[in-house]
Structure formats: structure tokens, C-alpha cells
mmCIF file of C-alpha atoms in Angstrom:
data_model
loop_
_atom_site.group_PDB
_atom_site.id
_atom_site.type_symbol
_atom_site.label_atom_id
_atom_site.label_comp_id
_atom_site.label_asym_id
_atom_site.label_seq_id
_atom_site.Cartn_x
_atom_site.Cartn_y
_atom_site.Cartn_z
ATOM 1 C CA GLY P 1 -1.379 2.002 16.260
ATOM 2 C CA GLU P 2 -1.989 -1.297 13.950
ATOM 3 C CA ASN P 3 1.018 -4.379 13.628
ATOM 4 C CA VAL P 4 0.131 -6.389 11.187
ATOM 5 C CA GLU P 5 2.768 -9.899 10.345
ATOM 6 C CA GLN P 6 2.978 -11.364 7.272
ATOM 7 C CA HIS P 7 4.456 -14.863 6.557
ATOM 8 C CA PRO P 8 6.172 -16.787 4.983
ATOM 9 C CA SER P 9 8.343 -13.599 3.427
ATOM 10 C CA THR P 10 8.802 -16.353 0.380
ATOM 11 C CA LEU P 11 7.229 -19.177 -0.358
ATOM 12 C CA SER P 12 7.324 -20.946 -3.622
ATOM 13 C CA VAL P 13 5.446 -23.896 -4.839
ATOM 14 C CA GLN P 14 4.787 -25.628 -8.277
ATOM 15 C CA GLU P 15 2.011 -24.684 -11.380
ATOM 16 C CA GLY P 16 -1.449 -25.842 -10.562
ATOM 17 C CA ASP P 17 -0.367 -26.304 -6.234
ATOM 18 C CA SER P 18 -2.680 -24.242 -4.086
ATOM 19 C CA ALA P 19 -0.700 -21.042 -2.097
ATOM 20 C CA VAL P 20 -1.376 -19.668 1.326
ATOM 21 C CA ILE P 21 0.047 -16.619 3.216
ATOM 22 C CA LYS P 22 -1.025 -15.717 6.713
ATOM 23 C CA CYS P 23 -1.124 -12.418 8.453
ATOM 24 C CA THR P 24 -2.140 -11.775 12.088
ATOM 25 C CA TYR P 25 -3.472 -7.817 13.214
ATOM 26 C CA SER P 26 -3.246 -6.048 16.606
ATOM 27 C CA ASP P 27 -6.196 -3.383 16.564
ATOM 28 C CA SER P 28 -9.140 -5.248 18.170
ATOM 29 C CA ALA P 29 -10.750 -2.236 16.163
ATOM 30 C CA SER P 30 -9.275 -3.381 12.815
ATOM 31 C CA ASN P 31 -13.148 -4.171 10.603
ATOM 32 C CA TYR P 32 -11.761 -4.115 6.634
ATOM 33 C CA PHE P 33 -8.745 -6.666 5.476
ATOM 34 C CA PRO P 34 -7.235 -6.482 1.628
ATOM 35 C CA TRP P 35 -4.533 -8.150 -0.223
ATOM 36 C CA TYR P 36 -3.231 -6.173 -3.034
ATOM 37 C CA LYS P 37 -0.446 -8.073 -5.665
ATOM 38 C CA GLN P 38 2.649 -6.191 -6.875
ATOM 39 C CA GLU P 39 4.536 -6.017 -9.551
ATOM 40 C CA LEU P 40 7.413 -5.467 -10.995
ATOM 41 C CA GLY P 41 8.014 -2.097 -11.298
ATOM 42 C CA LYS P 42 4.189 -1.116 -10.855
ATOM 43 C CA GLY P 43 1.843 -0.202 -7.753
ATOM 44 C CA PRO P 44 -0.164 -2.440 -5.534
ATOM 45 C CA GLN P 45 -3.499 -3.852 -6.908
ATOM 46 C CA LEU P 46 -6.548 -4.572 -5.159
ATOM 47 C CA ILE P 47 -7.267 -8.307 -5.137
ATOM 48 C CA ILE P 48 -9.262 -8.676 -2.958
ATOM 49 C CA ASP P 49 -10.627 -8.242 0.414
ATOM 50 C CA ILE P 50 -13.033 -8.970 3.299
ATOM 51 C CA ARG P 51 -14.632 -7.000 6.057
ATOM 52 C CA SER P 52 -14.762 -8.179 9.736
ATOM 53 C CA ASN P 53 -18.295 -9.257 9.217
ATOM 54 C CA VAL P 54 -17.855 -11.745 7.402
ATOM 55 C CA GLY P 55 -15.452 -15.025 7.448
ATOM 56 C CA GLU P 56 -14.744 -16.026 4.089
ATOM 57 C CA LYS P 57 -14.955 -14.230 0.773
ATOM 58 C CA LYS P 58 -14.209 -16.142 -2.971
ATOM 59 C CA ASP P 59 -13.063 -14.991 -6.266
ATOM 60 C CA GLN P 60 -12.693 -17.405 -8.793
ATOM 61 C CA ARG P 61 -9.202 -19.060 -7.915
ATOM 62 C CA ILE P 62 -8.558 -16.912 -5.093
ATOM 63 C CA ALA P 63 -10.203 -16.549 -1.242
ATOM 64 C CA VAL P 64 -9.826 -14.866 1.615
ATOM 65 C CA THR P 65 -10.119 -16.431 5.393
ATOM 66 C CA LEU P 66 -10.677 -14.000 8.771
ATOM 67 C CA ASN P 67 -10.950 -15.219 12.172
ATOM 68 C CA LYS P 68 -11.163 -12.064 14.136
ATOM 69 C CA THR P 69 -11.260 -14.154 17.343
ATOM 70 C CA ALA P 70 -7.790 -14.746 17.069
ATOM 71 C CA LYS P 71 -6.978 -11.894 14.915
ATOM 72 C CA HIS P 72 -5.477 -12.991 11.690
ATOM 73 C CA PHE P 73 -6.366 -13.501 8.169
ATOM 74 C CA SER P 74 -5.316 -15.530 5.247
ATOM 75 C CA LEU P 75 -4.757 -15.493 1.475
ATOM 76 C CA HIS P 76 -5.857 -18.719 -0.844
ATOM 77 C CA ILE P 77 -4.687 -19.294 -4.075
ATOM 78 C CA THR P 78 -5.684 -22.176 -6.174
ATOM 79 C CA GLU P 79 -4.713 -23.812 -9.060
ATOM 80 C CA THR P 80 -1.919 -21.406 -9.581
ATOM 81 C CA GLN P 81 0.118 -20.319 -12.642
ATOM 82 C CA PRO P 82 2.996 -18.336 -13.460
ATOM 83 C CA GLU P 83 1.579 -14.690 -13.624
ATOM 84 C CA ASP P 84 0.480 -15.259 -10.072
ATOM 85 C CA SER P 85 3.533 -14.779 -9.038
ATOM 86 C CA ALA P 86 4.407 -10.934 -7.299
ATOM 87 C CA VAL P 87 4.711 -10.014 -3.818
ATOM 88 C CA TYR P 88 1.605 -10.384 -2.172
ATOM 89 C CA PHE P 89 0.836 -7.799 1.266
ATOM 90 C CA CYS P 90 -2.083 -8.079 3.417
ATOM 91 C CA ALA P 91 -3.445 -4.745 5.337
ATOM 92 C CA ALA P 92 -5.123 -3.979 7.992
ATOM 93 C CA SER P 93 -8.003 -0.955 8.200
ATOM 94 C CA SER P 94 -9.492 0.302 10.872
ATOM 95 C CA SER P 95 -12.180 3.185 11.416
ATOM 96 C CA SER P 96 -12.975 5.303 14.437
ATOM 97 C CA GLY P 97 -14.431 7.933 12.837
ATOM 98 C CA SER P 98 -11.286 9.542 12.581
ATOM 99 C CA ALA P 99 -9.139 9.274 9.455
ATOM 100 C CA ARG P 100 -8.728 5.706 8.154
ATOM 101 C CA GLN P 101 -6.022 4.388 6.573
ATOM 102 C CA LEU P 102 -4.273 1.058 5.870
ATOM 103 C CA THR P 103 -1.570 -0.312 7.879
ATOM 104 C CA PHE P 104 0.624 -2.830 5.070
ATOM 105 C CA GLY P 105 2.141 -6.200 6.126
ATOM 106 C CA SER P 106 5.756 -6.604 5.105
ATOM 107 C CA GLY P 107 5.330 -8.406 1.705
ATOM 108 C CA THR P 108 5.149 -12.040 0.690
ATOM 109 C CA GLN P 109 7.026 -13.042 -2.640
ATOM 110 C CA LEU P 110 5.347 -15.942 -4.669
ATOM 111 C CA THR P 111 7.558 -17.935 -7.210
ATOM 112 C CA VAL P 112 5.585 -20.294 -9.082
ATOM 113 C CA LEU P 113 7.668 -22.843 -11.226
ATOM 114 C CA PRO P 114 6.273 -24.035 -14.464
ATOM 115 C CA GLU Y 1 -11.283 5.496 -15.661
ATOM 116 C CA ALA Y 2 -8.158 6.726 -15.875
ATOM 117 C CA GLY Y 3 -5.541 5.429 -12.546
ATOM 118 C CA VAL Y 4 -3.719 7.294 -10.206
ATOM 119 C CA ALA Y 5 -0.980 9.509 -12.116
ATOM 120 C CA GLN Y 6 2.790 9.497 -10.563
ATOM 121 C CA SER Y 7 6.277 11.037 -11.914
ATOM 122 C CA PRO Y 8 8.444 10.990 -12.252
ATOM 123 C CA ARG Y 9 9.288 7.054 -12.907
ATOM 124 C CA TYR Y 10 12.838 7.394 -11.538
ATOM 125 C CA LYS Y 11 14.791 10.466 -9.858
ATOM 126 C CA ILE Y 12 18.713 9.527 -8.266
ATOM 127 C CA ILE Y 13 20.340 12.940 -6.296
ATOM 128 C CA GLU Y 14 22.715 13.378 -4.273
ATOM 129 C CA LYS Y 15 22.520 13.230 -0.613
ATOM 130 C CA ARG Y 16 21.508 17.091 0.969
ATOM 131 C CA GLN Y 17 19.520 18.234 -2.403
ATOM 132 C CA SER Y 18 15.989 18.418 -2.652
ATOM 133 C CA VAL Y 19 13.596 16.407 -4.467
ATOM 134 C CA ALA Y 20 9.957 16.454 -5.267
ATOM 135 C CA PHE Y 21 7.315 13.885 -6.590
ATOM 136 C CA TRP Y 22 4.081 14.709 -8.105
ATOM 137 C CA CYS Y 23 0.757 13.385 -7.905
ATOM 138 C CA ASN Y 24 -2.793 12.969 -9.837
ATOM 139 C CA PRO Y 25 -5.604 11.861 -8.256
ATOM 140 C CA ILE Y 26 -8.254 9.302 -9.763
ATOM 141 C CA SER Y 27 -11.014 12.055 -10.989
ATOM 142 C CA GLY Y 28 -13.215 12.969 -8.111
ATOM 143 C CA HIS Y 29 -11.779 11.187 -5.122
ATOM 144 C CA ALA Y 30 -11.214 12.948 -2.181
ATOM 145 C CA THR Y 31 -8.935 11.440 -0.277
ATOM 146 C CA LEU Y 32 -4.977 11.160 -0.812
ATOM 147 C CA TYR Y 33 -2.689 9.688 0.765
ATOM 148 C CA TRP Y 34 1.561 8.856 -0.106
ATOM 149 C CA TYR Y 35 3.239 6.644 1.498
ATOM 150 C CA GLN Y 36 6.765 5.571 1.035
ATOM 151 C CA GLN Y 37 8.234 1.908 0.500
ATOM 152 C CA ILE Y 38 11.152 0.424 0.967
ATOM 153 C CA LEU Y 39 12.498 -2.553 -0.530
ATOM 154 C CA GLY Y 40 11.635 -5.442 0.914
ATOM 155 C CA GLN Y 41 8.469 -3.449 3.166
ATOM 156 C CA GLY Y 42 5.361 -2.838 3.014
ATOM 157 C CA PRO Y 43 4.083 0.872 2.029
ATOM 158 C CA LYS Y 44 4.107 2.832 4.877
ATOM 159 C CA LEU Y 45 1.664 6.020 5.470
ATOM 160 C CA LEU Y 46 3.428 9.027 5.250
ATOM 161 C CA ILE Y 47 0.011 11.429 4.962
ATOM 162 C CA GLN Y 48 -3.421 12.085 4.661
ATOM 163 C CA PHE Y 49 -4.963 14.448 2.593
ATOM 164 C CA GLN Y 50 -9.241 15.195 2.639
ATOM 165 C CA ASN Y 51 -9.603 17.608 0.114
ATOM 166 C CA ASN Y 52 -7.144 20.287 0.017
ATOM 167 C CA GLY Y 53 -6.265 19.158 4.080
ATOM 168 C CA VAL Y 54 -3.958 17.113 6.088
ATOM 169 C CA VAL Y 55 -6.049 14.385 8.242
ATOM 170 C CA ASP Y 56 -2.971 12.661 9.473
ATOM 171 C CA ASP Y 57 1.151 13.426 9.574
ATOM 172 C CA SER Y 58 1.656 12.027 12.137
ATOM 173 C CA GLN Y 59 4.440 9.994 10.582
ATOM 174 C CA LEU Y 60 5.544 12.870 8.274
ATOM 175 C CA PRO Y 61 9.389 13.105 9.151
ATOM 176 C CA LYS Y 62 8.373 17.406 8.367
ATOM 177 C CA ASP Y 63 12.080 18.437 9.561
ATOM 178 C CA ARG Y 64 12.570 17.340 6.391
ATOM 179 C CA PHE Y 65 9.207 16.003 4.435
ATOM 180 C CA SER Y 66 6.156 18.861 2.999
ATOM 181 C CA ALA Y 67 3.516 17.852 1.170
ATOM 182 C CA GLU Y 68 0.829 20.350 -0.105
ATOM 183 C CA ARG Y 69 -2.321 19.500 -1.942
ATOM 184 C CA LEU Y 70 -3.889 22.427 -3.579
ATOM 185 C CA LYS Y 71 -6.936 22.629 -5.125
ATOM 186 C CA GLY Y 72 -7.630 19.498 -3.627
ATOM 187 C CA VAL Y 73 -6.671 17.793 -6.303
ATOM 188 C CA ASP Y 74 -3.098 17.535 -7.505
ATOM 189 C CA SER Y 75 -0.540 16.952 -4.419
ATOM 190 C CA THR Y 76 3.292 17.649 -4.689
ATOM 191 C CA LEU Y 77 5.762 16.048 -2.100
ATOM 192 C CA LYS Y 78 9.023 17.212 -1.102
ATOM 193 C CA ILE Y 79 11.760 16.259 0.587
ATOM 194 C CA GLN Y 80 14.955 18.605 1.663
ATOM 195 C CA PRO Y 81 17.324 17.826 2.351
ATOM 196 C CA ALA Y 82 17.343 14.039 0.844
ATOM 197 C CA LYS Y 83 19.001 11.449 3.510
ATOM 198 C CA LEU Y 84 20.742 7.912 2.082
ATOM 199 C CA GLU Y 85 17.876 6.054 3.920
ATOM 200 C CA ASP Y 86 15.279 8.039 1.890
ATOM 201 C CA SER Y 87 15.896 5.843 -0.972
ATOM 202 C CA ALA Y 88 12.728 3.899 -1.618
ATOM 203 C CA VAL Y 89 9.478 3.876 -3.574
ATOM 204 C CA TYR Y 90 6.757 6.865 -3.154
ATOM 205 C CA LEU Y 91 3.605 5.392 -3.933
ATOM 206 C CA CYS Y 92 0.378 8.634 -4.214
ATOM 207 C CA ALA Y 93 -3.108 6.057 -3.740
ATOM 208 C CA SER Y 94 -6.549 7.737 -3.784
ATOM 209 C CA SER Y 95 -10.041 6.897 -2.647
ATOM 210 C CA PHE Y 96 -13.062 8.760 -3.329
ATOM 211 C CA ALA Y 97 -14.281 9.306 0.205
ATOM 212 C CA ARG Y 98 -13.418 9.208 4.029
ATOM 213 C CA GLN Y 99 -14.416 6.149 4.862
ATOM 214 C CA GLU Y 100 -14.160 4.649 1.505
ATOM 215 C CA TYR Y 101 -12.379 1.214 2.055
ATOM 216 C CA GLY Y 102 -10.904 1.463 -1.899
ATOM 217 C CA TYR Y 103 -7.740 2.708 -2.452
ATOM 218 C CA THR Y 104 -5.529 2.637 -5.774
ATOM 219 C CA PHE Y 105 -2.477 3.044 -5.979
ATOM 220 C CA GLY Y 106 -0.015 4.691 -8.865
ATOM 221 C CA SER Y 107 2.981 3.464 -9.955
ATOM 222 C CA GLY Y 108 5.317 5.286 -8.051
ATOM 223 C CA THR Y 109 8.091 6.970 -8.037
ATOM 224 C CA ARG Y 110 11.893 4.725 -7.477
ATOM 225 C CA LEU Y 111 14.105 7.156 -5.364
ATOM 226 C CA THR Y 112 17.784 6.593 -5.049
ATOM 227 C CA VAL Y 113 19.407 8.929 -2.602
ATOM 228 C CA VAL Y 114 23.909 8.472 -3.199
#
């Protein structure tokens, strides 16, 4: 099955700086890579996603890049703000005609220091 | 649109007792997932339903966990008997179709087994 590794487990940045979180996956059949933000006491919320036919996607201060050859993808947050502080999860989904499922990384606790 | 509803929000039980969690997905969402999130880890899939049928329950500990989705809408996840290691947040998610990429998660039920 799919295995997703995520680094770092914790990340502290100064407000206004950039944050980068990296993930690798094992299943070359995986074709969809979402990123979720989870705030304390809440469920994960989708913030951005990328499909395997795209190398980069951007949405305001958030961007995701995908390198299919190396099987890794990254989340980039620019101009970080205190409200960006949360746990971020990457995930990978494979779809081969049967059940499609997300396999999650172990999470990154991002702290933005004012 | 209304989100994925889960109840209860919190539950504390003694080991060997039983417990049940309830999930109401977004209206019209055919696919429903139950995930287990242990503190400090990413969510792990337990079971996936398509309408009222089970698509994948390969990671569900069937000796103690059971789940059903009556009439293809609400779902219930049960644990009997509970063990200390079952302490976790149980997340329910739904998506429009089996091959749909976007999951929406509920806020989860935090279970503590003492």
C-alpha cells in the first residue's frame, strides 16, 4: 500500500517569513495530492491540492509543487501570519478503478511567531 | 451547505466498555469514510462506504470494531470492547462520488479510554 512520509514534524517561523513542508510517497500509481490544515479541536480542512498531471499550483500565499519522478511534493506558505499556525497534513491518493483512498503523512506543527 | 456532522464531540469510557459514534455526511455525498487519528499522527482509514455498501474495511479491527451505514446516509461506528489503545479522535469524512477527489471532514469525536 501507499506510504507517505512528511518532514519536518515541527516548524517555527517568524511572521512574514516563508514555510516549507515536504512529503514523499511510495506508490507510483498515486495521482492526487491534497494538503489539509487542522486547527485544535477541528477536523482537517482542505487548503490546496494538486493532480499528477500538474507540476505546480498556487492559491494566493499557498503553493504546492509536485515532482513525480522523485515522488515528492511540497507545500509553500509565503508571508506567514499567526493564523497560519496549525497542524498541516499531506496526503496521497491512488485510484485504480477500485476504492480511492487518502493515505496521510504524520503531520507538521507550524507555529508562526509574532 | 451544511458540513459533516458528528456526535458526540467527546467520550470517556472505561476499558472493556462499548461506545458508538454517529456521522451524518453532507447531503448527496455517496461515499463515507471513518478515520482514526491517534494523537500526534495523521488520520488512518478504518472503513469506506459507497452508499450503504462497504468498499474497503481491510484496516478495521473487526474483532472489536463494527460500522454500518443504513439507507446510504447516516453511519455509526462502534467499538466493543474498548481498549486503552483505542483512545483517539474518530473522524468521519464524505465525498460526492467514489472517484471524487475532495473529502470533507467532520470535527471528530475524541475518545478517551481509561
